[in-house]
Short mmCIF file of C-alpha atoms in Angstrom, two decimals:
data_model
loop_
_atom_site.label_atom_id
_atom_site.label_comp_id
_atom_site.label_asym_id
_atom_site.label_seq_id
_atom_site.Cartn_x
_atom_site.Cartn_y
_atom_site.Cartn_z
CA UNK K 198 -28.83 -3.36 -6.13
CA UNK K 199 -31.05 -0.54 -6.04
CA UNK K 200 -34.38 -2.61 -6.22
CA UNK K 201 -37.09 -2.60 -3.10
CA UNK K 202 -40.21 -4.23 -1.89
CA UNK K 203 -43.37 -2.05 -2.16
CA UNK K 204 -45.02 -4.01 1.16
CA UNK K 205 -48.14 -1.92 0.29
CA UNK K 206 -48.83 -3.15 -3.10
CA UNK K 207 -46.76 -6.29 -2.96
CA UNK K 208 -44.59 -4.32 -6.31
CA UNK K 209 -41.04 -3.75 -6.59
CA UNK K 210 -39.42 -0.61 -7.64
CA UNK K 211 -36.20 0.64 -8.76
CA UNK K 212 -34.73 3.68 -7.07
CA UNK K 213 -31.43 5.07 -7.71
CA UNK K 214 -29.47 8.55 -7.64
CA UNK K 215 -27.33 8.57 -11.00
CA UNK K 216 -25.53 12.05 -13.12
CA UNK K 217 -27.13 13.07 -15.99
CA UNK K 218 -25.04 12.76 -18.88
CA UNK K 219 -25.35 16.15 -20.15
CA UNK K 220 -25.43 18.34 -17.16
CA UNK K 221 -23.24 15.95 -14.85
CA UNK K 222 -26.36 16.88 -12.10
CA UNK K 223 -27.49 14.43 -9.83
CA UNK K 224 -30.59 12.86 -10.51
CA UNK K 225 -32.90 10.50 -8.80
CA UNK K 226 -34.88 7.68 -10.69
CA UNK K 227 -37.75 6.25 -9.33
CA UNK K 228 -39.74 3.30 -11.35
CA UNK K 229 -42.74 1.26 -9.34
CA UNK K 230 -45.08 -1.69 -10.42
CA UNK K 231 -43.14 -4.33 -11.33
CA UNK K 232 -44.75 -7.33 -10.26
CA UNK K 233 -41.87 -9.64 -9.80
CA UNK K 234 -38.46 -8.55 -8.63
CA UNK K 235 -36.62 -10.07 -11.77
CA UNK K 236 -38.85 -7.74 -13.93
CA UNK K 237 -37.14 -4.56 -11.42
CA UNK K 238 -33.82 -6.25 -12.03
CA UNK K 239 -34.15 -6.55 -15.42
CA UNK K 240 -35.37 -2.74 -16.26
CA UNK K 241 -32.50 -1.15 -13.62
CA UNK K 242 -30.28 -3.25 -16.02
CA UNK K 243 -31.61 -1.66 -19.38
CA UNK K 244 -31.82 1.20 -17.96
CA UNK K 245 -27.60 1.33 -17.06
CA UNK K 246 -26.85 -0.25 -19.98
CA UNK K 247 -28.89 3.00 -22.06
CA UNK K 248 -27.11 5.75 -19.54
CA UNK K 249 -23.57 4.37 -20.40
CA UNK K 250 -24.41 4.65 -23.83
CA UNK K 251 -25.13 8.67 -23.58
CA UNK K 252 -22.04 9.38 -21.25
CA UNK K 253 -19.62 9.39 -23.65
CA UNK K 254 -18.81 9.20 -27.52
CA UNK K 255 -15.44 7.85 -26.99
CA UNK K 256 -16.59 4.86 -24.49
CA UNK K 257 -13.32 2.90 -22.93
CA UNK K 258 -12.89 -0.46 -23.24
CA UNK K 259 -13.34 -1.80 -19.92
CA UNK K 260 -16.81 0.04 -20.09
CA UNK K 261 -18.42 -1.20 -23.09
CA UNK K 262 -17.12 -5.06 -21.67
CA UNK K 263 -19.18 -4.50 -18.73
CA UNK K 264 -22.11 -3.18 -20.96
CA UNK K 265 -21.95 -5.84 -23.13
CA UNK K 266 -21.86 -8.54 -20.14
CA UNK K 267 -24.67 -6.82 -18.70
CA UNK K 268 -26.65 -7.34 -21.85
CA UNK K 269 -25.55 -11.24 -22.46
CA UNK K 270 -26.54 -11.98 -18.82
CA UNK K 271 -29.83 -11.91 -19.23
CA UNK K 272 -29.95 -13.53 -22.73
CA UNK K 273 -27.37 -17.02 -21.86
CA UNK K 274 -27.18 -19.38 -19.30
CA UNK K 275 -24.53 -18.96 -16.56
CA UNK K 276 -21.71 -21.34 -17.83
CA UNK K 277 -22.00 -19.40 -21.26
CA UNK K 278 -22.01 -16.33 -19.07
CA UNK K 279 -19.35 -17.48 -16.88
CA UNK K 280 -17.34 -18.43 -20.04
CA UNK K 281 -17.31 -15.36 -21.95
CA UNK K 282 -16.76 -13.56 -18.71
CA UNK K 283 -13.51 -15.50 -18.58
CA UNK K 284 -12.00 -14.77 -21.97
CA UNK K 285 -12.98 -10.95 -21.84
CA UNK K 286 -11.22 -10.77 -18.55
CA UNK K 287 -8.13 -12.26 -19.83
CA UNK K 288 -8.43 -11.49 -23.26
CA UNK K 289 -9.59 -8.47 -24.23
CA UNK K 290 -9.78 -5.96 -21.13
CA UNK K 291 -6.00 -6.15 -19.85
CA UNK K 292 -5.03 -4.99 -23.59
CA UNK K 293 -7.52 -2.46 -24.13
CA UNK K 294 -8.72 -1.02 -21.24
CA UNK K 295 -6.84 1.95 -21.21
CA UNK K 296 -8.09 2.58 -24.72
CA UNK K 297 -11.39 4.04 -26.11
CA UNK K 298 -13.35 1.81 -28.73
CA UNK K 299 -12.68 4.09 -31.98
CA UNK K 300 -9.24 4.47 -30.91
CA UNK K 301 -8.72 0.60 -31.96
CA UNK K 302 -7.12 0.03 -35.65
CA UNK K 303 -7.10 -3.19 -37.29
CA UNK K 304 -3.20 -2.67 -37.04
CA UNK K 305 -3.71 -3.35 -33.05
CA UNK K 306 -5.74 -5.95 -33.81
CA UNK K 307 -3.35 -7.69 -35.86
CA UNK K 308 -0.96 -7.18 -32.84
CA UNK K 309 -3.31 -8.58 -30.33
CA UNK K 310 -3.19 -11.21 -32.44
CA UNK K 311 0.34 -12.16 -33.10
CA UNK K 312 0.47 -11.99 -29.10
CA UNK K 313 -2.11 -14.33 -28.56
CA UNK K 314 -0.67 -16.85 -31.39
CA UNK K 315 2.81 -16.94 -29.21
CA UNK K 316 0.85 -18.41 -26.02
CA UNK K 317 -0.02 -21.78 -28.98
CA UNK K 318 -3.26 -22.09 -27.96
CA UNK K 319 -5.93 -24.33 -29.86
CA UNK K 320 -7.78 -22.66 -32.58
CA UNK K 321 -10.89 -23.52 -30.98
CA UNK K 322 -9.60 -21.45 -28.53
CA UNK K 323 -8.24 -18.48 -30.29
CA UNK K 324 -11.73 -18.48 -32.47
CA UNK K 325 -13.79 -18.39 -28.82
CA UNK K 326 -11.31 -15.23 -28.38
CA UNK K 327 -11.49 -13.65 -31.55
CA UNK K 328 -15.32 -14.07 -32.02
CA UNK K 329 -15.82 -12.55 -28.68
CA UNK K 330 -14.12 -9.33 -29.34
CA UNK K 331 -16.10 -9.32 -32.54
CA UNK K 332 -19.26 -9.97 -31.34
CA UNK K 333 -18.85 -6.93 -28.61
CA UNK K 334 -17.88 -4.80 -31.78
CA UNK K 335 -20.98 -5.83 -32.88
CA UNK K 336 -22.76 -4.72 -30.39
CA UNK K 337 -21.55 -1.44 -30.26
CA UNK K 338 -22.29 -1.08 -33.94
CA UNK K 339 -25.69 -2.09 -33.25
CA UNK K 340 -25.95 0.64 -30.38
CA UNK K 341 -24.34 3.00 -32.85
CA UNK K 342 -21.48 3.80 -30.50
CA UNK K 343 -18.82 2.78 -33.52
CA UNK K 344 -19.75 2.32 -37.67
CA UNK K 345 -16.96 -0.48 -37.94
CA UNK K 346 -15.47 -4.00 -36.84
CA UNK K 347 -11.72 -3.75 -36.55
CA UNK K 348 -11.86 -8.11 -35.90
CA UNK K 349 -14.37 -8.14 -38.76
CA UNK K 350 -11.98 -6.05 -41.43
CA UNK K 351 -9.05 -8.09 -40.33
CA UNK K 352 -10.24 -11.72 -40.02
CA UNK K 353 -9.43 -14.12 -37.68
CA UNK K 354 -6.22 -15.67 -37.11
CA UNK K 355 -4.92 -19.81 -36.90
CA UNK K 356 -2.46 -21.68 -35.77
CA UNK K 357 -1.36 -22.93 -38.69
CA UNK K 358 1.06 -25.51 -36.67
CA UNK K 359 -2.22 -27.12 -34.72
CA UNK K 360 -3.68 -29.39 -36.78
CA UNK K 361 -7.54 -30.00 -36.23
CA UNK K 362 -8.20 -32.23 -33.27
CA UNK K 363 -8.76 -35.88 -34.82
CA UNK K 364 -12.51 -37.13 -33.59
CA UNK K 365 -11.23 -39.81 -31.26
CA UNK K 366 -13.49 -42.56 -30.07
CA UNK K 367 -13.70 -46.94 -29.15
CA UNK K 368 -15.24 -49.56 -31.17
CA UNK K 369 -17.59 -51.65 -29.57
CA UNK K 370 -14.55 -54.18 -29.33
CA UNK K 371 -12.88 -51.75 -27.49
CA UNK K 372 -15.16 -50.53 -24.97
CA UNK K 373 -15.84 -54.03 -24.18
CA UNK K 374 -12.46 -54.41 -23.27
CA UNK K 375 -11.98 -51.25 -21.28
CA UNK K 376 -15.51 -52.08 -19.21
CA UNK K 377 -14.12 -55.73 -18.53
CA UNK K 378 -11.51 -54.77 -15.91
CA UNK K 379 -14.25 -52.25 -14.26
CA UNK K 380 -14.49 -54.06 -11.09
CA UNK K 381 -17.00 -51.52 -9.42
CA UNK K 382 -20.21 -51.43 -10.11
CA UNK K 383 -20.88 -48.19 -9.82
CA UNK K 384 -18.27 -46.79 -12.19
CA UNK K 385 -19.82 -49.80 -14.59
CA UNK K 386 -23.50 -47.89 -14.89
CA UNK K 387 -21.58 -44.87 -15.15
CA UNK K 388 -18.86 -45.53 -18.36
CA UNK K 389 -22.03 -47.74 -19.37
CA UNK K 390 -24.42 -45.26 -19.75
CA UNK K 391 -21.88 -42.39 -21.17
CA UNK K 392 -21.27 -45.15 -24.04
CA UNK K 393 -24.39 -46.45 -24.65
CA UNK K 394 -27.05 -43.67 -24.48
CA UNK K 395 -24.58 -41.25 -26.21
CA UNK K 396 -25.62 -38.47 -22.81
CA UNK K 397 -23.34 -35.59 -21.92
CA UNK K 398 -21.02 -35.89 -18.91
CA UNK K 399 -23.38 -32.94 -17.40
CA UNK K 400 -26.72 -34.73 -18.05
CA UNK K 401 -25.85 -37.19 -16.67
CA UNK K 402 -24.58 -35.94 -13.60
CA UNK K 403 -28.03 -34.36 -13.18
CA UNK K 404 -30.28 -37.43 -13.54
CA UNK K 405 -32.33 -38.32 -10.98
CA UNK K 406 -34.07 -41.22 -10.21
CA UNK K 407 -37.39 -39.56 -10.85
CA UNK K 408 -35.86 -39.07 -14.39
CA UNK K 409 -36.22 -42.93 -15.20
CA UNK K 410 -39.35 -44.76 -16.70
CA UNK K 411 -38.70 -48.41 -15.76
CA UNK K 412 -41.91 -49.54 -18.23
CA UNK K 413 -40.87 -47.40 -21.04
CA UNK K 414 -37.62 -48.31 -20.58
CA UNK K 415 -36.38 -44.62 -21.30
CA UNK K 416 -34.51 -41.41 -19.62
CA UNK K 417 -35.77 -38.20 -19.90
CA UNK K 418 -33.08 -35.62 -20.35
CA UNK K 419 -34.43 -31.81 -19.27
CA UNK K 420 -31.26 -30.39 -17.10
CA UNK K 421 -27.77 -30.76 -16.78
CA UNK K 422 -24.57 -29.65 -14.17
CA UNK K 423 -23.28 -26.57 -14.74
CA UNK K 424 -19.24 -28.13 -12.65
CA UNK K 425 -18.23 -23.76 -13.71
CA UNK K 426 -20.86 -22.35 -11.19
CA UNK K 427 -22.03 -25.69 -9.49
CA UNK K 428 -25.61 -25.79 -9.90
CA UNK K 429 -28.17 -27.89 -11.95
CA UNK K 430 -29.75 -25.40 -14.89
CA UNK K 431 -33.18 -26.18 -15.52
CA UNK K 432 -32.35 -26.97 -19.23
CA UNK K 433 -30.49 -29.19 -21.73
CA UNK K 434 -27.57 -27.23 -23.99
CA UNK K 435 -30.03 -26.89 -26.98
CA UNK K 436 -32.92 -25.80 -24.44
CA UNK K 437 -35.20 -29.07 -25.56
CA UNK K 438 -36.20 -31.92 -23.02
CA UNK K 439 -35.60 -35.17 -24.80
CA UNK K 440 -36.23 -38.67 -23.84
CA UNK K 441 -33.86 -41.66 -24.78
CA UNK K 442 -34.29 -45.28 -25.06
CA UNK K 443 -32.28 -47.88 -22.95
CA UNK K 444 -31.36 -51.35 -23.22
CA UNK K 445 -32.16 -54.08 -21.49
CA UNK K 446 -28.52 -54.48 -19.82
CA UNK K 447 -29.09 -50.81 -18.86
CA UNK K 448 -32.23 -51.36 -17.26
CA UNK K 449 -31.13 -54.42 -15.34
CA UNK K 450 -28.38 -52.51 -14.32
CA UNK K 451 -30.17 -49.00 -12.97
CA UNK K 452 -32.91 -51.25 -11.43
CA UNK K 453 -30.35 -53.71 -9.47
CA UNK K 454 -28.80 -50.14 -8.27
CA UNK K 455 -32.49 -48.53 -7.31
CA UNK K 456 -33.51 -51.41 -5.05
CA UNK K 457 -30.10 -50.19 -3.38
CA UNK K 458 -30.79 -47.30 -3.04
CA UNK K 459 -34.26 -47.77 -1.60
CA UNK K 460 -33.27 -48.92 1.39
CA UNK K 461 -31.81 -45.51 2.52
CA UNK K 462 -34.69 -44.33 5.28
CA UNK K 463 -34.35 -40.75 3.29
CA UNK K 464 -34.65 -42.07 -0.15
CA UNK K 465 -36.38 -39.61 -2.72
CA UNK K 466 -36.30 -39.83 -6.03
CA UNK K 467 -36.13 -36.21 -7.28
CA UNK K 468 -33.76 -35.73 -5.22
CA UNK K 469 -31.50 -38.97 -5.00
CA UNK K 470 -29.08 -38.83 -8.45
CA UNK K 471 -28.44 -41.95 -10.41
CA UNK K 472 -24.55 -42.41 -10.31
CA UNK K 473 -24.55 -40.48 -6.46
CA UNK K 474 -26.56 -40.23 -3.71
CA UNK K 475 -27.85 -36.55 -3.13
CA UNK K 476 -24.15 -34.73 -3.81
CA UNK K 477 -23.16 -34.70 -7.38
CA UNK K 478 -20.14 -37.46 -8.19
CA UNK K 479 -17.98 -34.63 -10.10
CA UNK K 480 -16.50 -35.13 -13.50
CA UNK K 481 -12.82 -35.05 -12.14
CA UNK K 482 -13.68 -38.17 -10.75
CA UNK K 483 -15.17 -39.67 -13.13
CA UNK K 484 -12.16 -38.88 -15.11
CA UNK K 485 -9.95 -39.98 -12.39
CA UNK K 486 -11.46 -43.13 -12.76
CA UNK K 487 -11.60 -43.75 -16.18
CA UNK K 488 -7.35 -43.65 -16.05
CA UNK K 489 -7.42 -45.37 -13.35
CA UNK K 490 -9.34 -48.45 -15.53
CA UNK K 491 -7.76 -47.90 -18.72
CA UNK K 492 -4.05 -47.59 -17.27
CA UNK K 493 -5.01 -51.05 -16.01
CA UNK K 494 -6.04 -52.45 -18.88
CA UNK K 495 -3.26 -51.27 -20.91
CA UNK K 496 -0.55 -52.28 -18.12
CA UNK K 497 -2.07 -56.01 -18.24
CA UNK K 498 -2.11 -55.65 -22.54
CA UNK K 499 0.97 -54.43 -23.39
CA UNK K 500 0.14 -55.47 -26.96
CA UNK K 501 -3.18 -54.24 -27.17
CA UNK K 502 -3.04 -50.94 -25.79
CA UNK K 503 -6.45 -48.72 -25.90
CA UNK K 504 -6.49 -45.16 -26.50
CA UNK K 505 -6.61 -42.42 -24.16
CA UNK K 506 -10.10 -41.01 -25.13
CA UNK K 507 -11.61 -38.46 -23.55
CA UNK K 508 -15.01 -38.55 -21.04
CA UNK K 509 -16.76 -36.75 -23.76
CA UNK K 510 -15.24 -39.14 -26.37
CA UNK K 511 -17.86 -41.96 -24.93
CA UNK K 512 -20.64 -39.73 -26.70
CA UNK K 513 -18.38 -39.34 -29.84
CA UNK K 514 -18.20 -43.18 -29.32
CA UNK K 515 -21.61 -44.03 -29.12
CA UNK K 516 -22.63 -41.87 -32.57
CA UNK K 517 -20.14 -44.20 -34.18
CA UNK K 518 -21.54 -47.29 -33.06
CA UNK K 519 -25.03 -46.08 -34.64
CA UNK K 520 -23.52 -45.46 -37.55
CA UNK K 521 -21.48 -47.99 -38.15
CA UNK K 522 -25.48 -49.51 -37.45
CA UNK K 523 -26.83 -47.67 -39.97
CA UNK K 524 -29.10 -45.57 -38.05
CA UNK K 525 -30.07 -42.77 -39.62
CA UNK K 526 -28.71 -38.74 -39.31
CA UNK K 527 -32.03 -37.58 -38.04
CA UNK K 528 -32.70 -40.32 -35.48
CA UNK K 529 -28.91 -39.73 -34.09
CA UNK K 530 -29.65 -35.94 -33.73
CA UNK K 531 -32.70 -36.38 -31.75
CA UNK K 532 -30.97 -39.00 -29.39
CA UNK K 533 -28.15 -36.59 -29.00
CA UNK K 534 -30.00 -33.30 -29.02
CA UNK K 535 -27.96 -32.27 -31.88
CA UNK K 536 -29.42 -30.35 -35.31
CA UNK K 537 -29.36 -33.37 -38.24
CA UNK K 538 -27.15 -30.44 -39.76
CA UNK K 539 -24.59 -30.25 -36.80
CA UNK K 540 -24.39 -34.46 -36.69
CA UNK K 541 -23.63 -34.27 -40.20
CA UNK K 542 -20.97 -31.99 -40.36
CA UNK K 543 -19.23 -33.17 -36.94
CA UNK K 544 -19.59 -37.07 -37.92
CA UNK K 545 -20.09 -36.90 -41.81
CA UNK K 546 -17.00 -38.43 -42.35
CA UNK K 547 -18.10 -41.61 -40.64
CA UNK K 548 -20.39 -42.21 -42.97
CA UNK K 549 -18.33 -43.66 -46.06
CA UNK K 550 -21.06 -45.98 -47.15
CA UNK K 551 -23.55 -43.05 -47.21
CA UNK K 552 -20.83 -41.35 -50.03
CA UNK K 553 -20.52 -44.59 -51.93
CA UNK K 554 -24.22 -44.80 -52.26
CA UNK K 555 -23.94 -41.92 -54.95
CA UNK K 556 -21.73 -43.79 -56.94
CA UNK K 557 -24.75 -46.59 -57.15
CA UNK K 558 -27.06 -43.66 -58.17
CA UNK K 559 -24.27 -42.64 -60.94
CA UNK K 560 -23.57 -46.18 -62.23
CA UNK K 561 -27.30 -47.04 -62.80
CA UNK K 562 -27.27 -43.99 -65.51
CA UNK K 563 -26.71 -45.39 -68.73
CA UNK K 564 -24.94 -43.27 -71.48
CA UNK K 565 -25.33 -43.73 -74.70
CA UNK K 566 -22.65 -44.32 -76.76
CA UNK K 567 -22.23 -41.49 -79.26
CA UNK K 568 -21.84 -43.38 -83.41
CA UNK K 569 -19.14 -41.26 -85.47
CA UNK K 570 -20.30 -39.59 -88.40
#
């Protein structure tokens, strides 16, 4: 990357040889005074991005993919990054690359389409897919490279023979069952906590002791593990720290395991993690480990067989044990790190009393009985 030290003034600077896009000459840029090397990094990257746009009228494909990555890069975090990366690569690129963007028809879309319906994907899937390609056609509308969306004029497609996923979670009943064969204690703070604080798989993976208020009694939730590019990102999903409440069980539990863990000679608690030591425990195993308990459970019950849920189903599960409490939408979102809005329209149907309380506001109006004249 072309981007230097300045040892004299302690700057960075870009410096690069590049063709005009008019003449074809060679050219030299040459931009000093950035104080931080990210601030170089990011201008080289404008800069690119703004001399792809004047090379050609007719840009390819493959190009405007790059220039759009090059622009998201700086503006998500790397799983997003590494996501979308993914789907253009696979996608969108092999079909199109050897096309320019206004020489794509809504007719080829349609075909794209029909060929990515035979490989039955999910339509979660297919609309990740879709809304990609539409969102780079975006993009090039908004760098006036094209006037139109092709995806946009044509609509997305479904799967008409996948039928929307069915939210799948236990009852308290249930859980209790599945966490009374758990005969490690380890794995029993771990299913414990995914079920009772409601925490994503990759939050808590991240937490540290350092994370835990014993007084308080609570968890503060600012990171999580990104399992795509193994690191921990210094931020939730939503980009807010929040702190959550935990029982007394909970704390008995976590502070049985952190006198443990205390006696290791290297102990630290920023860097020692909750459910691990100082490596991550990674979400296959966890996985790995919740068949493991529930194939015992249902070989021992053939009569009373539990679901196969999911590890993210525990956080499904634990919004459904609030509501069937009665806790409120707002107080859920908060605890989840969710919009009220997004709790609502994920959960709202497991809220039937909430839906009967509007016949109680219709039944207390009284009509008057109309006399005939």
């Amino acid at each position: 990357m072309p981007v230097y030290l300045d040892k004299s003034s302690n700057t960075y600077f870009v410096s690069k040889c590049y063709a005009d896009p008019l003449t074809l000459k060679s050219k030299r840029l040459c931009k000093r005074g950035f104080n931080t090397r990210k601030d170089a990094i990011k201008f080289e990257s404008k800069f690119n991005i703004n001399l792809r746009c004047e090379q050609s009228t007719n840009y390819n494909i493959e190009v405007l993919v790059d220039m759009f990555l090059d622009y998201k890069k700086e503006r998500v975090k790397s799983r997003t990054y590494y996501d979308i990366k993914k789907i253009a690569d696979k996608h969108i690129t092999p079909t199109f690359k050897h096309l320019g963007i206004k020489d794509i028809k809504p007719s080829m879309i349609e075909h794209w389409q029909k060929q990515l319906l035979e490989n039955n994907y999910s339509n979660d899937y297919l609309e990740a897919i879709q809304g990609l390609f539409s969102r780079i056609f975006n993009y090039c509308i908004s760098k006036e490279i094209v006037d139109t969306n092709p995806v946009k004029i044509v609509g997305f497609v479904k799967n008409q023979s996948k039928s929307s996923r069915k939210l799948q979670f236990y009852t308290t009943d249930q859980y209790l069952k599945f966490r009374g064969v758990i005969d490690d204690e380890r794995y029993l703070l771990v299913f414990d906590l995914l079920y009772f604080t409601g925490m994503r798989i990759s939050e808590l993976q991240a937490r540290t002791w350092s994370d835990l208020n014993f007084d308080e009694k609570s968890l503060t939730i600012h990171s999580n593990y990104d399992c795509k590019n193994h690191v921990i990102t210094p931020s939730t999903k939503n980009g807010e720290i929040r702190v959550i409440y935990l029982s007394d069980d909970l704390i008995n539990q976590l502070n049985k395991r952190y006198t443990a863990m205390k006696r290791y000679k290297n102990f630290d608690p920023t860097k020692f993690y909750i459910i691990s030591n100082l490596s991550i425990l990674s979400q296959k195993t966890i996985s790995n480990n919740k068949k493991y308990i529930l194939d015992s459970y249902n070989g021992s019950h053939p009569d009373d067989q539990l679901p196969k849920i999911r590890i993210h189903d525990f956080r499904h599960s634990h919004v459904s044990m609030l509501i069937n409490s009665e806790v409120d939408t707002f107080t859920i979102a908060e605890r989840l790190g969710h919009s009220k809005q997004m709790v609502e329209n994920v959960y709202g149907h497991l809220f039937p009393s909430k839906k009967k309380e509007i016949l109680n506001v219709l039944n207390n109006v009284q009509l008057t009985p109309q006399t005939a004249t």
